Coordinates of C-alpha atoms in Angstrom, one line a residue:
Chain A
M16 CA 0.0 0.0 0.0
N17 CA 1.2 3.5 -0.8
D18 CA 2.0 5.4 2.4
L19 CA 0.7 8.7 1.1
A20 CA -3.0 9.2 0.5
I21 CA -2.5 12.6 -1.0
A22 CA 0.7 14.3 -2.3
V23 CA 0.5 17.8 -3.8
R24 CA 3.7 19.3 -5.0
H25 CA 4.2 22.9 -6.3
L26 CA 0.7 23.2 -7.6
D27 CA -0.2 26.3 -9.5
A28 CA -3.8 26.7 -10.7
T29 CA -6.1 29.4 -12.0
R30 CA -9.8 29.7 -11.5
G31 CA -11.2 32.9 -12.9
T32 CA -9.1 35.7 -11.4
F33 CA -8.0 33.5 -8.5
H34 CA -4.5 31.9 -8.4
L35 CA -3.1 29.0 -6.4
R36 CA 0.7 29.4 -6.0
D37 CA 3.1 26.7 -5.3
V38 CA 0.7 24.7 -3.1
S39 CA 2.4 21.6 -1.5
F40 CA 1.3 19.2 1.2
E41 CA 1.2 15.5 2.0
L42 CA -1.4 13.4 3.8
P43 CA -0.1 10.0 5.0
T44 CA -2.5 7.1 4.6
G45 CA -4.6 6.3 7.7
F46 CA -4.8 9.9 8.9
V47 CA -7.0 13.0 8.9
M48 CA -6.0 16.4 7.5
G49 CA -7.8 19.6 8.1
F50 CA -7.4 22.0 5.3
V51 CA -8.1 25.4 6.8
G52 CA -8.3 29.0 5.7
R53 CA -10.7 31.8 5.3
N54 CA -13.3 32.0 2.7
G55 CA -11.7 32.5 -0.7
A56 CA -8.3 31.3 0.5
G57 CA -8.1 28.5 -2.2
K58 CA -9.4 25.5 -0.4
T59 CA -12.1 24.6 -2.9
T60 CA -9.8 25.3 -5.9
T61 CA -7.2 22.9 -4.4
I62 CA -9.9 20.2 -3.9
R63 CA -11.1 20.7 -7.4
C64 CA -7.6 20.0 -8.6
L65 CA -7.3 16.9 -6.4
L66 CA -10.5 15.5 -7.8
G67 CA -9.5 16.2 -11.4
M68 CA -12.3 18.8 -11.8
L69 CA -9.7 21.5 -12.6
T70 CA -6.5 21.1 -14.6
P71 CA -3.5 22.6 -12.8
D72 CA -1.2 25.1 -14.6
A73 CA 1.8 23.4 -13.1
G74 CA 2.8 21.0 -10.4
E75 CA 2.1 17.4 -9.5
I76 CA -0.7 15.7 -7.6
E77 CA -0.8 12.0 -6.5
V78 CA -3.9 10.5 -5.0
L79 CA -3.7 7.1 -3.4
G80 CA -0.4 6.6 -5.2
Q81 CA -1.6 7.5 -8.6
P82 CA -0.4 10.6 -10.4
L83 CA -3.1 12.8 -11.9
P84 CA -4.6 12.7 -14.4
A85 CA -5.4 9.1 -13.3
D86 CA -7.2 6.1 -14.5
P87 CA -11.0 6.7 -14.1
A88 CA -11.1 3.7 -11.8
L89 CA -9.4 5.8 -9.1
R90 CA -12.8 7.5 -8.7
E91 CA -14.1 4.4 -7.0
D92 CA -11.6 4.7 -4.2
I93 CA -12.5 8.3 -3.4
G94 CA -15.6 9.5 -1.6
V95 CA -16.4 13.1 -2.2
V96 CA -18.8 15.3 -0.2
L97 CA -19.0 18.8 -1.7
D98 CA -20.6 21.7 -0.1
H99 CA -23.3 21.7 -2.7
S100 CA -25.3 18.7 -3.8
T101 CA -24.6 17.3 -7.2
L102 CA -27.6 15.1 -7.1
V103 CA -30.9 15.7 -9.0
E104 CA -33.2 17.4 -6.5
D105 CA -36.3 15.4 -7.4
W106 CA -34.7 12.0 -6.9
R107 CA -35.8 9.9 -4.0
L108 CA -33.0 8.3 -2.0
T109 CA -33.9 4.9 -3.6
E110 CA -33.5 6.5 -7.0
V111 CA -30.2 8.0 -6.0
E112 CA -28.9 4.5 -5.4
R113 CA -30.3 3.3 -8.7
A114 CA -28.6 6.1 -10.6
L115 CA -25.2 5.9 -9.0
A116 CA -24.7 2.2 -8.3
P117 CA -23.9 1.3 -11.9
F118 CA -20.8 3.6 -11.8
Y119 CA -19.2 1.7 -9.0
S120 CA -18.0 -1.9 -9.3
R121 CA -17.9 -2.4 -5.5
W122 CA -21.3 -0.8 -4.9
D123 CA -22.8 -2.3 -1.7
G124 CA -26.6 -1.9 -1.7
A125 CA -27.0 -3.5 1.7
R126 CA -24.5 -1.1 3.2
Y127 CA -26.3 1.8 1.6
R128 CA -29.7 0.8 3.1
A129 CA -28.1 0.0 6.5
L130 CA -26.4 3.5 6.6
L131 CA -29.6 5.3 5.6
E132 CA -31.3 3.6 8.5
E133 CA -28.4 4.3 10.9
F134 CA -28.4 8.0 9.9
E135 CA -32.2 8.0 10.1
L136 CA -32.7 9.0 6.4
D137 CA -36.0 8.0 4.9
P138 CA -35.3 6.2 1.5
R139 CA -38.6 7.7 0.2
H140 CA -37.6 11.3 0.8
K141 CA -36.4 13.4 -2.1
V142 CA -33.0 15.0 -2.2
K143 CA -34.5 18.5 -2.0
E144 CA -36.3 17.6 1.2
L145 CA -33.1 16.9 3.1
S146 CA -31.7 19.4 5.6
R147 CA -28.0 20.4 5.4
G148 CA -27.1 17.8 8.0
Q149 CA -29.1 15.1 6.2
A150 CA -27.5 16.0 2.9
M151 CA -24.0 15.7 4.4
K152 CA -25.0 12.3 5.8
L153 CA -26.3 11.2 2.4
G154 CA -23.0 12.3 0.9
I155 CA -21.0 10.2 3.4
T156 CA -23.5 7.3 3.0
L157 CA -22.8 7.3 -0.8
A158 CA -19.0 7.4 -0.2
L159 CA -19.1 4.5 2.3
S160 CA -21.4 2.5 0.1
H161 CA -18.8 2.2 -2.7
H162 CA -16.1 1.4 -0.2
A163 CA -14.0 4.5 -0.7
R164 CA -10.6 4.6 1.0
L165 CA -10.2 8.3 0.9
L166 CA -12.9 10.8 1.9
V167 CA -12.6 14.3 0.6
L168 CA -15.1 16.7 2.3
D169 CA -15.4 20.3 1.3
E170 CA -16.7 22.4 4.1
P171 CA -18.6 19.5 5.7
T172 CA -19.6 21.4 8.8
S173 CA -20.9 24.6 7.2
G174 CA -24.5 25.0 7.9
L175 CA -24.6 22.1 10.3
D176 CA -25.9 22.5 13.8
P177 CA -23.7 21.4 16.7
A178 CA -25.4 18.0 17.1
A179 CA -24.9 17.2 13.4
R180 CA -21.2 18.3 13.6
D181 CA -20.8 16.1 16.5
E182 CA -22.3 13.2 14.6
L183 CA -19.8 13.8 11.8
V184 CA -16.9 13.5 14.2
S185 CA -18.3 10.1 15.2
I186 CA -18.8 9.0 11.6
L187 CA -15.2 10.0 10.7
G188 CA -13.8 8.2 13.8
D189 CA -15.5 5.0 12.7
F190 CA -14.2 5.3 9.2
L191 CA -10.7 5.8 10.5
T192 CA -10.6 2.6 12.6
D193 CA -9.4 1.0 9.3
D194 CA -5.8 2.2 8.9
G195 CA -6.1 2.1 5.1
H196 CA -8.6 4.9 5.3
S197 CA -7.8 8.6 5.1
V198 CA -9.7 11.9 5.3
L199 CA -9.1 15.4 3.9
F200 CA -11.6 18.0 4.9
S201 CA -11.6 21.7 4.3
T202 CA -13.2 24.1 6.7
H203 CA -13.1 27.7 7.9
I204 CA -14.5 26.7 11.3
T205 CA -11.7 24.8 12.9
S206 CA -12.9 24.2 16.4
D207 CA -15.2 21.2 15.7
L208 CA -12.8 19.1 13.8
E209 CA -9.6 20.4 15.4
R210 CA -9.4 17.5 17.9
I211 CA -9.6 14.7 15.3
A212 CA -7.3 16.2 12.8
D213 CA -3.8 14.6 12.7
Y214 CA -2.4 17.1 10.2
V215 CA -3.3 20.6 9.4
T216 CA -2.6 22.6 6.2
V217 CA -3.2 26.4 6.5
I218 CA -3.9 28.2 3.3
D219 CA -4.2 31.9 2.7
A220 CA -4.5 33.9 -0.5
G221 CA -3.7 30.9 -2.6
R222 CA -0.6 30.0 -0.8
V223 CA 0.1 27.3 1.9
V224 CA 1.2 29.2 5.0
D225 CA 2.0 26.0 7.0
S226 CA 1.4 22.3 6.7
A227 CA 2.4 20.0 9.6
P228 CA 1.2 17.6 12.2
K229 CA -1.4 19.5 14.2
D230 CA 0.4 19.5 17.5
E231 CA 3.7 20.6 15.8
L232 CA 1.8 23.4 14.2
L233 CA 0.2 24.5 17.4
D234 CA 3.5 24.3 19.1
A235 CA 5.3 26.4 16.6
Y236 CA 3.5 29.6 17.4
R237 CA 2.7 31.8 20.4
L238 CA 0.1 34.4 20.8
V239 CA 1.7 37.4 22.6
R240 CA -0.1 40.3 24.2
G241 CA 1.4 43.4 25.8
G242 CA 0.8 47.1 26.4
P243 CA 0.3 49.6 23.6
E244 CA 4.1 50.4 23.6
D245 CA 5.1 46.7 23.4
L246 CA 5.7 44.3 20.4
V247 CA 8.1 46.7 18.6
D248 CA 11.3 44.5 18.7
P249 CA 12.9 44.9 15.3
D250 CA 14.2 41.3 15.0
V251 CA 10.8 39.7 15.6
D252 CA 8.2 38.9 12.9
F253 CA 4.8 39.9 14.2
L254 CA 2.0 38.2 12.4
G255 CA -1.4 39.8 12.4
L256 CA -0.2 42.6 14.7
R257 CA -3.1 44.5 16.2
R258 CA -2.5 47.6 18.3
N259 CA -4.9 49.9 20.1
E260 CA -4.9 52.2 23.1
T261 CA -4.9 49.5 25.7
G262 CA -2.5 47.0 24.2
A263 CA -1.0 45.1 21.3
E264 CA -1.4 41.5 20.2
A265 CA 0.3 39.3 17.6
L266 CA 1.3 35.8 16.6
V267 CA 5.0 35.1 16.9
A268 CA 7.1 32.0 16.0
A269 CA 7.8 30.1 19.2
G270 CA 11.5 30.3 18.5
Q271 CA 11.4 34.1 18.5
V272 CA 9.7 34.5 21.9
D273 CA 13.1 34.9 23.6
R274 CA 13.8 38.0 21.6
L275 CA 10.7 39.8 22.9
S276 CA 11.1 42.6 25.4
G277 CA 8.5 44.0 27.8
D278 CA 6.1 42.5 30.3
L279 CA 4.1 40.2 28.0
V280 CA 1.5 37.5 28.2
V281 CA 2.5 34.5 26.1
D282 CA -0.3 32.0 25.3
R283 CA -0.5 29.0 23.1
P284 CA -2.8 29.9 20.2
T285 CA -5.8 27.9 19.1
L286 CA -6.0 26.8 15.5
D287 CA -8.6 29.5 14.9
E288 CA -6.3 32.2 16.2
I289 CA -3.5 31.0 13.9
V290 CA -5.8 31.0 10.9
V291 CA -7.0 34.5 11.7
K292 CA -3.6 36.0 12.4
M293 CA -2.0 34.4 9.4
G294 CA -4.7 35.9 7.2
D295 CA -4.3 39.3 8.8
H296 CA -0.9 40.1 7.3
R297 CA -2.5 40.6 3.9
Chain B
M15 CA -9.9 1.1 30.8
R16 CA -11.1 4.4 32.0
V17 CA -9.7 7.6 30.3
V18 CA -11.4 10.9 30.9
L19 CA -10.0 13.9 29.1
S20 CA -10.2 17.6 30.0
N21 CA -10.2 20.2 27.3
T22 CA -9.3 23.0 29.6
S23 CA -6.6 21.6 31.9
G24 CA -3.8 22.9 29.7
V25 CA -2.2 19.4 29.8
P26 CA -1.7 18.0 26.3
L27 CA -4.2 15.2 25.5
Y28 CA -1.6 12.6 24.9
E29 CA -0.1 13.4 28.3
Q30 CA -3.5 13.0 30.0
I31 CA -4.0 9.6 28.4
K32 CA -0.5 8.5 29.3
E33 CA -0.8 9.6 32.9
Q34 CA -4.2 7.9 33.3
V35 CA -3.1 4.6 31.8
K36 CA 0.0 4.8 33.9
A37 CA -2.0 5.4 37.1
A38 CA -4.3 2.5 36.3
I39 CA -1.2 0.2 35.8
L40 CA 0.5 1.4 39.0
A41 CA -2.8 1.0 40.9
G42 CA -3.1 -2.5 39.7
E43 CA -6.3 -1.8 37.8
L44 CA -4.6 -3.0 34.6
A45 CA -2.6 -6.2 35.0
E46 CA 0.3 -7.7 33.1
G47 CA -0.9 -9.0 29.7
D48 CA -4.1 -7.0 29.7
A49 CA -4.9 -5.7 26.2
L50 CA -5.4 -1.9 25.8
P51 CA -7.8 -0.6 23.2
S52 CA -6.3 -0.2 19.7
V53 CA -4.9 3.3 19.0
R54 CA -7.6 3.8 16.3
G55 CA -10.4 2.5 18.6
L56 CA -9.3 4.7 21.4
A57 CA -9.0 7.7 19.0
R58 CA -12.6 7.1 17.9
D59 CA -14.0 6.6 21.4
L60 CA -12.2 9.7 22.7
R61 CA -13.0 11.6 19.5
I62 CA -9.4 12.7 19.1
S63 CA -6.7 12.3 16.4
V64 CA -4.9 9.0 15.8
I65 CA -1.6 10.8 16.2
T66 CA -2.5 11.7 19.7
T67 CA -3.3 8.2 20.9
T68 CA -0.3 6.8 19.0
R69 CA 2.0 9.2 20.8
A70 CA 0.5 8.3 24.2
Y71 CA 1.0 4.6 23.5
A72 CA 4.5 5.2 22.1
D73 CA 5.5 7.1 25.3
L74 CA 4.0 4.4 27.5
A75 CA 6.0 1.8 25.6
Q76 CA 9.2 3.9 25.9
E77 CA 8.7 4.2 29.6
G78 CA 8.3 0.4 29.8
F79 CA 4.7 0.2 30.9
I80 CA 3.2 -1.3 27.7
T81 CA 4.4 -3.1 24.6
N82 CA 3.1 -2.5 21.1
V83 CA 2.9 -5.7 19.2
A84 CA 2.6 -5.0 15.4
G85 CA -0.7 -6.3 14.1
K86 CA -1.9 -7.4 17.6
G87 CA -2.2 -4.3 19.6
A88 CA -0.9 -2.9 22.9
F89 CA -0.4 -4.9 26.1
V90 CA 0.4 -4.1 29.6
L91 CA 3.9 -5.1 30.7
G92 CA 4.7 -6.5 34.1
V93 CA 5.7 -3.5 36.3
D94 CA 8.8 -4.1 38.3
S95 CA 8.7 -2.7 41.8
E96 CA 11.8 -0.6 41.3
L97 CA 10.0 1.3 38.5
V98 CA 6.9 1.7 40.5
R99 CA 8.8 3.1 43.4
E100 CA 10.7 5.5 41.2
Q101 CA 7.5 6.8 39.7
L102 CA 5.9 7.2 43.1
L103 CA 9.0 9.0 44.4
R104 CA 8.8 11.4 41.6
Q105 CA 5.2 12.1 42.4
V106 CA 6.1 12.8 46.0
E107 CA 8.8 15.1 44.8
D108 CA 6.5 16.9 42.4
G109 CA 3.9 17.3 45.1
L110 CA 6.3 18.6 47.7
T111 CA 7.9 21.0 45.2
A112 CA 4.5 22.5 44.4
A113 CA 3.9 22.8 48.2
L114 CA 7.2 24.5 48.8
D115 CA 6.5 27.0 46.0
A116 CA 3.2 27.9 47.6
A117 CA 4.8 28.1 51.0
R118 CA 7.4 30.5 49.7
L119 CA 4.6 32.7 48.3
A120 CA 2.8 32.5 51.6
G121 CA 6.0 33.4 53.5
L122 CA 6.0 30.1 55.5
D123 CA 9.3 29.2 57.0
R124 CA 10.7 25.6 57.3
D125 CA 9.0 25.0 60.7
G126 CA 5.7 26.2 59.3
V127 CA 5.9 23.8 56.4
V128 CA 6.9 20.9 58.7
E129 CA 4.1 21.6 61.1
I130 CA 1.6 21.4 58.3
L131 CA 3.1 18.2 57.0
D132 CA 3.0 16.7 60.5
T133 CA -0.6 17.6 60.9
L134 CA -1.4 16.1 57.5
I135 CA 0.4 12.9 58.3
A136 CA -1.4 12.7 61.6
T137 CA -4.8 13.0 60.0
D138 CA -3.8 11.0 56.9
E139 CA -6.4 9.2 54.9
P140 CA -4.8 7.3 52.1
E141 CA -5.4 9.2 49.0
D142 CA -6.3 7.7 45.6
A143 CA -3.1 7.5 43.6
G144 CA -5.0 8.0 40.3
A145 CA -6.5 11.3 41.4
A146 CA -3.1 12.6 42.5
T147 CA -1.7 12.5 39.0
T148 CA -4.7 13.5 37.0
D149 CA -6.1 16.4 38.9
R150 CA -3.0 18.6 38.8
P151 CA -4.4 22.1 38.4
T152 CA -2.4 23.7 35.6
G153 CA -4.9 26.2 34.3
H154 CA -4.3 28.1 31.1
R155 CA -0.6 28.2 30.4
T156 CA 1.0 31.6 30.4
E157 CA 4.7 32.4 30.3
G158 CA 5.6 35.9 31.5
Q159 CA 8.7 37.3 29.7
D160 CA 10.8 39.8 31.5
Q161 CA 14.0 41.0 30.0

């Protein structure tokens, strides 16, 4: 088995006026990567490239060991949940199965029906009658029914209530008990999925800001706060520096903390804080 | 196996898992040869990343508490009494160090500290070893920088 589920190297891509520049990251097989960044940072464009929906201008992509463009059979190994439904709205869930099953050699009808029941989805309902949470669960049901080894989820939590987000965490945890299974999800809300992510790639304005095991990434930065006169040391890079009458706040590489002067509070940042500060330096 | 994680203790999750499994082994709740949940099963049940549980198990293996058998899972090793004693001594040292730090802040001299210690020993009720390692109040970690 290949030990990388996804390898993206020096990817450049254009979508309208938006450009991805030199995007690189790797997801080892058996793990979860959170692909985080603000709206418009390039998450969906990167995912479109990964899925062969957009042809890159430059760079290489390997998915499950196969370089893109890949054999169409690779599609069977990948389960995709996009933030918009690609299904015909008037289909009932029974018709969804009838329409999609022929495209997958390993389609498992019993699994499909069992998962619908587990997720409390009524097979007689139409696609357009589903709530956001139910549509997400249908997407995952479809992916699991053709025995995908890699799940790619674009903004799976957007529009979901906390209970449904919680359920998603359980579903992904179950999926990952098989060490040949991997997950890439993009999100702009990091708190829900922060705990289950093994790796994190932060993207901003079309470039990868950092990509590392989550704990290493969280360890690499400190959030520092001081008075309005503080955070002026010339040999320190202050990311997302914000200053007002009562104080100043910025993200700093952990290795530069020793160079700071003044009476400061040094905290470990959350993933959300890293994403916000990284995006603040324009 | 009982593992209860806190999101706000400031102690890293892998550390919390490690300390709780260790405490269970030292307390005899987990015996030699007992199987631990798989790293992936534990990650699912605790709703945390696989890397976190893997790291906790790797640390436990490195410290000689468990062994990871490829393809089979993780098992509790026999704890030799020397190791247990060393671990417990370290806990005593840690606890006393924390007490001395507090005493210094409170302006207590040696006699004052000894007096408290004597009183505690006199009224001693044996404390649960597990609680002593897991309930360390660390709070939100801040590091003041003053140069």
